[in-house]
Amino acid sequence: MPLITIELSPGRTHEQKKEFMEQVTKLTSEVLKCSVDTIDVVFKEVSGNHWAHAGRFYSEPDK
């Protein structure tokens, strides 16, 4: 059973995540040769207060 976890910043609409999930599920089924009924997709939304890049939180303003 493939479990696919997608981590992203908040702000995408339900419709965007639904389309993405459908495409990821389809591609996973094709590449791994498994039924879509066995594929789970989890979205984890991580705020800028909990996500840093290059030593700076995304929530911090540019200097």
mmCIF file with all atom_site columns, C-alpha atoms in Angstrom:
data_model
loop_
_atom_site.group_PDB
_atom_site.id
_atom_site.type_symbol
_atom_site.label_atom_id
_atom_site.label_alt_id
_atom_site.label_comp_id
_atom_site.label_asym_id
_atom_site.label_entity_id
_atom_site.label_seq_id
_atom_site.pdbx_PDB_ins_code
_atom_site.Cartn_x
_atom_site.Cartn_y
_atom_site.Cartn_z
_atom_site.occupancy
_atom_site.B_iso_or_equiv
_atom_site.pdbx_formal_charge
_atom_site.auth_seq_id
_atom_site.auth_comp_id
_atom_site.auth_asym_id
_atom_site.auth_atom_id
_atom_site.pdbx_PDB_model_num
ATOM 1  C CA . MET A 1 1  ? 0.000  0.000  0.000   1.00 0.00 ? 1  MET A CA 1
ATOM 2  C CA . PRO A 1 2  ? 1.744  3.195  -1.094  1.00 0.00 ? 2  PRO A CA 1
ATOM 3  C CA . LEU A 1 3  ? 1.430  6.092  1.329   1.00 0.00 ? 3  LEU A CA 1
ATOM 4  C CA . ILE A 1 4  ? 2.382  9.412  -0.231  1.00 0.00 ? 4  ILE A CA 1
ATOM 5  C CA . THR A 1 5  ? 2.895  12.385 2.083   1.00 0.00 ? 5  THR A CA 1
ATOM 6  C CA . ILE A 1 6  ? 2.856  15.855 0.558   1.00 0.00 ? 6  ILE A CA 1
ATOM 7  C CA . GLU A 1 7  ? 4.229  18.663 2.727   1.00 0.00 ? 7  GLU A CA 1
ATOM 8  C CA . LEU A 1 8  ? 3.421  22.179 1.584   1.00 0.00 ? 8  LEU A CA 1
ATOM 9  C CA . SER A 1 9  ? 2.762  25.646 2.880   1.00 0.00 ? 9  SER A CA 1
ATOM 10 C CA . PRO A 1 10 ? -0.857 26.647 3.508   1.00 0.00 ? 10 PRO A CA 1
ATOM 11 C CA . GLY A 1 11 ? -2.793 28.504 0.864   1.00 0.00 ? 11 GLY A CA 1
ATOM 12 C CA . ARG A 1 12 ? -3.807 25.965 -1.760  1.00 0.00 ? 12 ARG A CA 1
ATOM 13 C CA . THR A 1 13 ? -7.502 25.518 -2.363  1.00 0.00 ? 13 THR A CA 1
ATOM 14 C CA . HIS A 1 14 ? -9.312 22.250 -1.804  1.00 0.00 ? 14 HIS A CA 1
ATOM 15 C CA . GLU A 1 15 ? -9.776 22.032 -5.570  1.00 0.00 ? 15 GLU A CA 1
ATOM 16 C CA . GLN A 1 16 ? -6.026 22.405 -6.202  1.00 0.00 ? 16 GLN A CA 1
ATOM 17 C CA . LYS A 1 17 ? -5.182 19.707 -3.665  1.00 0.00 ? 17 LYS A CA 1
ATOM 18 C CA . LYS A 1 18 ? -7.901 17.441 -5.084  1.00 0.00 ? 18 LYS A CA 1
ATOM 19 C CA . GLU A 1 19 ? -6.532 17.758 -8.632  1.00 0.00 ? 19 GLU A CA 1
ATOM 20 C CA . PHE A 1 20 ? -2.979 17.167 -7.404  1.00 0.00 ? 20 PHE A CA 1
ATOM 21 C CA . MET A 1 21 ? -4.047 14.126 -5.374  1.00 0.00 ? 21 MET A CA 1
ATOM 22 C CA . GLU A 1 22 ? -5.890 12.647 -8.363  1.00 0.00 ? 22 GLU A CA 1
ATOM 23 C CA . GLN A 1 23 ? -2.856 13.082 -10.632 1.00 0.00 ? 23 GLN A CA 1
ATOM 24 C CA . VAL A 1 24 ? -0.414 11.690 -8.032  1.00 0.00 ? 24 VAL A CA 1
ATOM 25 C CA . THR A 1 25 ? -2.687 8.714  -7.441  1.00 0.00 ? 25 THR A CA 1
ATOM 26 C CA . LYS A 1 26 ? -2.996 8.006  -11.170 1.00 0.00 ? 26 LYS A CA 1
ATOM 27 C CA . LEU A 1 27 ? 0.746  8.269  -11.785 1.00 0.00 ? 27 LEU A CA 1
ATOM 28 C CA . THR A 1 28 ? 1.578  6.137  -8.745  1.00 0.00 ? 28 THR A CA 1
ATOM 29 C CA . SER A 1 29 ? -0.806 3.446  -9.935  1.00 0.00 ? 29 SER A CA 1
ATOM 30 C CA . GLU A 1 30 ? 0.752  3.444  -13.415 1.00 0.00 ? 30 GLU A CA 1
ATOM 31 C CA . VAL A 1 31 ? 4.392  3.443  -12.321 1.00 0.00 ? 31 VAL A CA 1
ATOM 32 C CA . LEU A 1 32 ? 4.100  1.046  -9.367  1.00 0.00 ? 32 LEU A CA 1
ATOM 33 C CA . LYS A 1 33 ? 1.544  -1.186 -11.111 1.00 0.00 ? 33 LYS A CA 1
ATOM 34 C CA . CYS A 1 34 ? -0.889 -1.141 -8.228  1.00 0.00 ? 34 CYS A CA 1
ATOM 35 C CA . SER A 1 35 ? -4.582 -0.446 -7.859  1.00 0.00 ? 35 SER A CA 1
ATOM 36 C CA . VAL A 1 36 ? -5.662 3.093  -6.994  1.00 0.00 ? 36 VAL A CA 1
ATOM 37 C CA . ASP A 1 37 ? -7.644 1.480  -4.163  1.00 0.00 ? 37 ASP A CA 1
ATOM 38 C CA . THR A 1 38 ? -4.361 0.768  -2.380  1.00 0.00 ? 38 THR A CA 1
ATOM 39 C CA . ILE A 1 39 ? -2.940 4.315  -2.545  1.00 0.00 ? 39 ILE A CA 1
ATOM 40 C CA . ASP A 1 40 ? -3.213 6.848  0.280   1.00 0.00 ? 40 ASP A CA 1
ATOM 41 C CA . VAL A 1 41 ? -2.238 10.516 -0.036  1.00 0.00 ? 41 VAL A CA 1
ATOM 42 C CA . VAL A 1 42 ? -1.748 12.739 3.028   1.00 0.00 ? 42 VAL A CA 1
ATOM 43 C CA . PHE A 1 43 ? -1.355 16.516 2.880   1.00 0.00 ? 43 PHE A CA 1
ATOM 44 C CA . LYS A 1 44 ? 0.576  18.182 5.698   1.00 0.00 ? 44 LYS A CA 1
ATOM 45 C CA . GLU A 1 45 ? 0.356  21.945 5.717   1.00 0.00 ? 45 GLU A CA 1
ATOM 46 C CA . VAL A 1 46 ? 3.336  23.524 7.468   1.00 0.00 ? 46 VAL A CA 1
ATOM 47 C CA . SER A 1 47 ? 3.185  27.193 8.402   1.00 0.00 ? 47 SER A CA 1
ATOM 48 C CA . GLY A 1 48 ? 6.088  29.548 7.815   1.00 0.00 ? 48 GLY A CA 1
ATOM 49 C CA . ASN A 1 49 ? 6.659  29.600 11.587  1.00 0.00 ? 49 ASN A CA 1
ATOM 50 C CA . HIS A 1 50 ? 7.631  25.922 11.379  1.00 0.00 ? 50 HIS A CA 1
ATOM 51 C CA . TRP A 1 51 ? 9.476  25.900 8.034   1.00 0.00 ? 51 TRP A CA 1
ATOM 52 C CA . ALA A 1 52 ? 12.914 27.385 7.452   1.00 0.00 ? 52 ALA A CA 1
ATOM 53 C CA . HIS A 1 53 ? 15.163 27.686 4.426   1.00 0.00 ? 53 HIS A CA 1
ATOM 54 C CA . ALA A 1 54 ? 18.757 28.924 4.312   1.00 0.00 ? 54 ALA A CA 1
ATOM 55 C CA . GLY A 1 55 ? 18.735 29.731 8.019   1.00 0.00 ? 55 GLY A CA 1
ATOM 56 C CA . ARG A 1 56 ? 15.563 31.828 7.943   1.00 0.00 ? 56 ARG A CA 1
ATOM 57 C CA . PHE A 1 57 ? 11.935 31.020 8.696   1.00 0.00 ? 57 PHE A CA 1
ATOM 58 C CA . TYR A 1 58 ? 9.589  31.686 5.812   1.00 0.00 ? 58 TYR A CA 1
ATOM 59 C CA . SER A 1 59 ? 7.433  33.735 8.169   1.00 0.00 ? 59 SER A CA 1
ATOM 60 C CA . GLU A 1 60 ? 10.260 36.246 8.760   1.00 0.00 ? 60 GLU A CA 1
ATOM 61 C CA . PRO A 1 61 ? 10.260 39.328 6.532   1.00 0.00 ? 61 PRO A CA 1
ATOM 62 C CA . ASP A 1 62 ? 13.108 39.788 4.065   1.00 0.00 ? 62 ASP A CA 1
ATOM 63 C CA . LYS A 1 63 ? 15.924 41.938 5.379   1.00 0.00 ? 63 LYS A CA 1
#
